C-alpha cells in the first residue's frame, strides 16, 4: 500500500502541453536509472475540445528497450477525443514495460486542432 501519496509520487510529462494541429510523438522517458519507476502508474490525458471539421485525437502509449524502436503497449490506449473536452486516465504496471515509454497522439479531421497533454504519475522503488 502506498502511503503519503503526495510525497511518494512523481510526475513526468510524456507529451508536453501544446496546441496541436498534427500528430505527435512524445520523447521517450527512462523508467530505470535515477527515475527508478516501479509498480502501477497513472497516465493522464488532458485535452480541450477539438476544433475544425470532424476532429479526432487518439492517444496511446508505446515502449522501447533502446529509446529508438517503439511498439504499442497492449491495452494502453485512451478513448478517442472529438469535439468535447476530456480528462481521463489509464493505468499501467511499469514492471511490465520495457525501459522507455512515450505517448503518441494521432490527430485527424479537416483543419483539426487540440490543446492537450499527457502526464504520468508514478512511484519509485523503495519510496525513494
C-alpha positions as MATLAB code, in Angstrom:
seq = 'XXXXXXXXXXXXXXXXXXXXXXXXXXXXXXXXXXXXXXXXXXXXXXXXXXXXXXXXXXXXXXXXXXXXXXXXXXXXXXXXXXXXXXXXXXXXXXXXXXXXXXXXXXXXXXXXXXXXXXXXXXXXXXXX';
ca = [
       0.000    0.000    0.000;
       1.306    3.436   -0.899;
       1.169    5.888    1.976;
       1.938    9.591    1.787;
       0.851    9.799   -1.828;
       1.857   13.446   -2.083;
       5.464   12.872   -1.032;
       5.959    9.475   -2.686;
       4.622   10.316   -6.154;
       6.443   11.758   -9.137;
       5.023   13.395  -12.260;
       6.552   13.129  -15.714;
       5.310   14.769  -18.899;
       5.011   12.210  -21.706;
       3.561   14.729  -24.157;
       4.093   18.394  -23.300;
       1.046   20.676  -23.138;
       0.573   22.347  -26.510;
      -1.929   23.243  -29.201;
      -1.504   20.609  -31.892;
      -2.730   20.513  -35.466;
      -0.904   17.323  -36.442;
       0.115   14.015  -34.917;
       2.990   13.953  -32.426;
       5.306   11.546  -30.623;
       6.430   12.304  -27.089;
      10.049   11.917  -26.026;
      10.953    8.545  -24.505;
      11.040    8.566  -20.677;
      13.565    6.274  -18.996;
      11.800    4.203  -16.335;
      15.128    2.983  -14.930;
      18.208    4.800  -13.627;
      17.521    7.803  -11.411;
      13.782    7.627  -12.220;
      13.596    4.054  -10.853;
       9.845    3.622  -11.531;
       8.127    0.613  -10.043;
       4.608   -0.742   -9.949;
       1.412    0.816  -11.173;
       1.484    4.249  -12.792;
      -1.384    6.511  -13.769;
      -1.293    8.074  -17.221;
      -3.481   11.179  -17.605;
      -4.708   12.672  -20.874;
      -5.999   16.228  -20.517;
      -7.445   17.680  -23.720;
      -9.551   20.660  -24.676;
     -12.336   20.067  -27.166;
     -11.106   19.649  -30.688;
     -11.819   22.301  -33.285;
     -12.141   22.013  -37.037;
     -14.362   19.699  -39.042;
     -14.731   16.195  -37.555;
     -11.607   16.485  -35.339;
     -10.306   13.318  -33.654;
      -7.488   12.755  -31.186;
      -6.259    9.254  -30.399;
      -3.558    8.770  -27.763;
      -1.692    5.585  -26.880;
       1.452    4.520  -25.050;
       4.449    2.869  -26.620;
       7.517    1.303  -25.015;
      11.051    0.552  -26.156;
      14.154   -1.286  -24.960;
      16.536    1.185  -26.647;
      14.614    4.515  -26.922;
      14.730    4.104  -30.690;
      12.345    1.350  -31.798;
       8.941    1.713  -30.114;
       5.908   -0.591  -30.095;
       2.367   -0.125  -28.801;
       1.672   -1.158  -25.199;
      -1.259   -3.576  -25.181;
      -4.343   -2.073  -23.547;
      -2.728    1.362  -23.062;
      -4.981    3.401  -25.352;
      -7.274    6.256  -24.375;
     -10.828    6.667  -25.651;
     -10.950    8.890  -28.725;
     -11.405   12.625  -28.087;
     -13.552   14.609  -30.512;
     -15.462   17.870  -30.029;
     -15.778   17.559  -26.241;
     -13.059   18.272  -23.683;
     -11.683   15.225  -21.906;
      -9.614   14.483  -18.823;
      -9.198   10.725  -18.469;
      -6.747    8.233  -17.049;
      -5.480    4.757  -17.668;
      -3.125    2.721  -15.527;
      -0.156    0.593  -16.477;
       2.254   -1.521  -14.484;
       5.731   -0.116  -15.120;
       7.201   -3.522  -14.264;
       5.550   -4.878  -17.433;
       7.045   -2.180  -19.684;
      10.373   -2.065  -21.425;
      12.870    0.597  -20.294;
      11.451    3.631  -22.181;
       7.860    4.810  -22.533;
       6.292    7.598  -24.592;
       2.871    8.913  -25.583;
       1.781    9.086  -29.216;
      -1.031   11.393  -30.360;
      -2.735   10.865  -33.713;
      -4.838   13.803  -34.910;
      -7.229   13.673  -37.861;
     -10.033   15.691  -39.417;
     -10.230   18.804  -41.581;
      -8.066   21.574  -40.051;
      -8.160   19.875  -36.630;
      -6.659   21.397  -33.504;
      -6.372   20.015  -29.963;
      -4.703   21.538  -26.925;
      -3.619   18.520  -24.921;
      -1.035   16.994  -22.618;
      -0.175   13.540  -21.294;
       1.303   13.129  -17.803;
       2.462   10.054  -15.896;
       2.180    9.809  -12.103;
       4.419    7.065  -10.719;
       6.241    5.836   -7.621;
       9.899    4.974   -7.241;
      11.272    1.719   -5.879;
      11.597    1.651   -2.128;
       9.784    5.005   -1.865;
      12.929    6.990   -2.828;
];
